[in-house]
PDB file of C-alpha atoms in Angstrom:
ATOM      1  CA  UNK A  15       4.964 132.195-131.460  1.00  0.00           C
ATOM      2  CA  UNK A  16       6.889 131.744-134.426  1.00  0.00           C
ATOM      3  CA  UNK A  17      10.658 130.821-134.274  1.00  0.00           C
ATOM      4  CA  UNK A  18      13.441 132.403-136.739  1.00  0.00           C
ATOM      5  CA  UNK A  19      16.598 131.318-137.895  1.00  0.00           C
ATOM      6  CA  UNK A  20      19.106 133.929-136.837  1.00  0.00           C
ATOM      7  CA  UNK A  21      23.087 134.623-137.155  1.00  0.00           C
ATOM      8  CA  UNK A  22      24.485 136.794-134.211  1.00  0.00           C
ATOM      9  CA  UNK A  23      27.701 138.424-135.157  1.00  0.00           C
ATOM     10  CA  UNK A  24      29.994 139.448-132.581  1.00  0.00           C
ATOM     11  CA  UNK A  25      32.248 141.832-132.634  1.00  0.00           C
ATOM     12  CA  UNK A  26      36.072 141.397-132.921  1.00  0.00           C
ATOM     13  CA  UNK A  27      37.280 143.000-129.437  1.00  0.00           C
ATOM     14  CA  UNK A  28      34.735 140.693-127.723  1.00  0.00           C
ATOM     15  CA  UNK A  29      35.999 137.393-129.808  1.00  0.00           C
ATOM     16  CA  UNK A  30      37.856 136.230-126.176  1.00  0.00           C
ATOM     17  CA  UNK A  31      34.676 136.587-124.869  1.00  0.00           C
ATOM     18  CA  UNK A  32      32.566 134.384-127.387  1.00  0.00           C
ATOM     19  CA  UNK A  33      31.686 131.654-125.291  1.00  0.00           C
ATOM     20  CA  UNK A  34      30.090 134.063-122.791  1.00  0.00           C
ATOM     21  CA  UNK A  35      28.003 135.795-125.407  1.00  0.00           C
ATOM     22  CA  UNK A  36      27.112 132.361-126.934  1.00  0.00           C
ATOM     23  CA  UNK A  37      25.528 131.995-122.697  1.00  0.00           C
ATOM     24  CA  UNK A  38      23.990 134.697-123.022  1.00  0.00           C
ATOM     25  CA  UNK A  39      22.076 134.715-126.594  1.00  0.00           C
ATOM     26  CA  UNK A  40      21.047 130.746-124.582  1.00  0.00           C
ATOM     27  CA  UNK A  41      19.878 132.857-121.792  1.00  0.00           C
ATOM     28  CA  UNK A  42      17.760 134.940-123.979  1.00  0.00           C
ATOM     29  CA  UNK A  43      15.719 132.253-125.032  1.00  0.00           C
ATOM     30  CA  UNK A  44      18.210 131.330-128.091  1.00  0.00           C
ATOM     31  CA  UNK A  45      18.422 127.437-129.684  1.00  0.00           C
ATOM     32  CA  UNK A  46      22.248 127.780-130.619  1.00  0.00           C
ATOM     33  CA  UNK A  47      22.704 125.359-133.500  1.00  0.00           C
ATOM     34  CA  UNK A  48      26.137 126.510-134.714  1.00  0.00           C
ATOM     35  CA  UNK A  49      29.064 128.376-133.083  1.00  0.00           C
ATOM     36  CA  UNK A  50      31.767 129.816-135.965  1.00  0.00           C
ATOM     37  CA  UNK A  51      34.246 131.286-133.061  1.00  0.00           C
ATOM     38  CA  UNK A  52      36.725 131.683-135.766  1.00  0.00           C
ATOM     39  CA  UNK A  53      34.896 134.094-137.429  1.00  0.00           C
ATOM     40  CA  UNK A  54      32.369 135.185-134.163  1.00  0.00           C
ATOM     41  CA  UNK A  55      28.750 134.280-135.442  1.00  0.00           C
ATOM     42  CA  UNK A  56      26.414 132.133-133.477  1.00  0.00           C
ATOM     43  CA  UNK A  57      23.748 130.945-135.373  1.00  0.00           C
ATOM     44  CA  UNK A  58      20.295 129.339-134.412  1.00  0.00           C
ATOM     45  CA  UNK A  59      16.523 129.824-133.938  1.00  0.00           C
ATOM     46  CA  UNK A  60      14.467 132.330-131.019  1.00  0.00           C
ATOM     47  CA  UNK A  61      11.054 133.140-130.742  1.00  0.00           C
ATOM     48  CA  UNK A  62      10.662 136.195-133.487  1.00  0.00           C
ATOM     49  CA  UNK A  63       9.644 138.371-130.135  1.00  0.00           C
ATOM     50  CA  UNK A  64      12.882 137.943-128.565  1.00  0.00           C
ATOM     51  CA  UNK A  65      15.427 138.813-131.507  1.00  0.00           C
ATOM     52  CA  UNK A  66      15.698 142.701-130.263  1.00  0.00           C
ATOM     53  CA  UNK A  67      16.812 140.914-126.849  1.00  0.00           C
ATOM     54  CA  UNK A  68      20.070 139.150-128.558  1.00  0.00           C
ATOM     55  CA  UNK A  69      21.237 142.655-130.318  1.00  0.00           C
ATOM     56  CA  UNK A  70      20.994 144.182-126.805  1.00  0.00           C
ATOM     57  CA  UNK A  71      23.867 141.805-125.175  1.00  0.00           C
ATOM     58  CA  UNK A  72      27.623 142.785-124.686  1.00  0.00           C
ATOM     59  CA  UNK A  73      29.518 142.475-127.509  1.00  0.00           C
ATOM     60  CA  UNK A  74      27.012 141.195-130.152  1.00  0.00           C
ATOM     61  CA  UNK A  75      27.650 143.642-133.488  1.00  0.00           C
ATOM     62  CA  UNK A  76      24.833 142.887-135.307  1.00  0.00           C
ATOM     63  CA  UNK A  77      21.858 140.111-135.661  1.00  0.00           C
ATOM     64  CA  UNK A  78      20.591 139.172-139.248  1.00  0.00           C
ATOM     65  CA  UNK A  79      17.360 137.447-139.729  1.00  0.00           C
ATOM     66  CA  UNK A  80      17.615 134.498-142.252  1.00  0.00           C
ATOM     67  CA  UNK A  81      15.658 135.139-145.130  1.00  0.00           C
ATOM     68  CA  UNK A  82      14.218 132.419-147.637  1.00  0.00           C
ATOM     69  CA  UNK A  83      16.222 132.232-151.073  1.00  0.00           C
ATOM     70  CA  UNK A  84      14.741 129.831-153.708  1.00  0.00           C
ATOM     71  CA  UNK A  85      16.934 128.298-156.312  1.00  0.00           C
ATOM     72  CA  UNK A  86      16.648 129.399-159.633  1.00  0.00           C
ATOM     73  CA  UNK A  87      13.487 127.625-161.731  1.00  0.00           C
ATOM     74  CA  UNK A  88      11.665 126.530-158.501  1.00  0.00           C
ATOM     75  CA  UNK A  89       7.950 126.714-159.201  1.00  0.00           C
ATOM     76  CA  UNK A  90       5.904 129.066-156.994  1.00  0.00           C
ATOM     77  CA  UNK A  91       4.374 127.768-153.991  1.00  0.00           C
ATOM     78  CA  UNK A  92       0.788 127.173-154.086  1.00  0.00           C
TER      79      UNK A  92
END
């Protein structure tokens, strides 16, 4: 199954609560790679089956896929 790169934003009234929500997105199968608790995103990879699983927790406001952004006067892959 493939894996995704993810960013879990959480929202502000939970922010005391970050390192609980940071368990839980680990529980869910989650690879955290970075924790922003300044700003309340948690970013890292999970199995592309389990993302609807991380917007389900307590306190998480929203979870954006990463997308792939090519810089300017990159040839096409082939």
């Amino acid at each position: 199954m493939p894996k995704l790169l993810v960013s879990i934003i959480v929202e502000q009234t939970y922010l005391i609560h970050f390192s609980e929500i940071e368990e839980r997105c680990k529980a869910a199968g989650m690879d955290v790679q970075r924790q922003m608790t300044t700003v309340g995103v948690i970013s890292g990879t999970i199995e592309a089956s389990r993302v609807k699983v991380l917007a389900q927790i307590q306190g998480v406001q929203h979870v954006e896929e990463s997308r792939d952004v090519g810089v300017l006067g990159d040839p096409p892959e082939k």
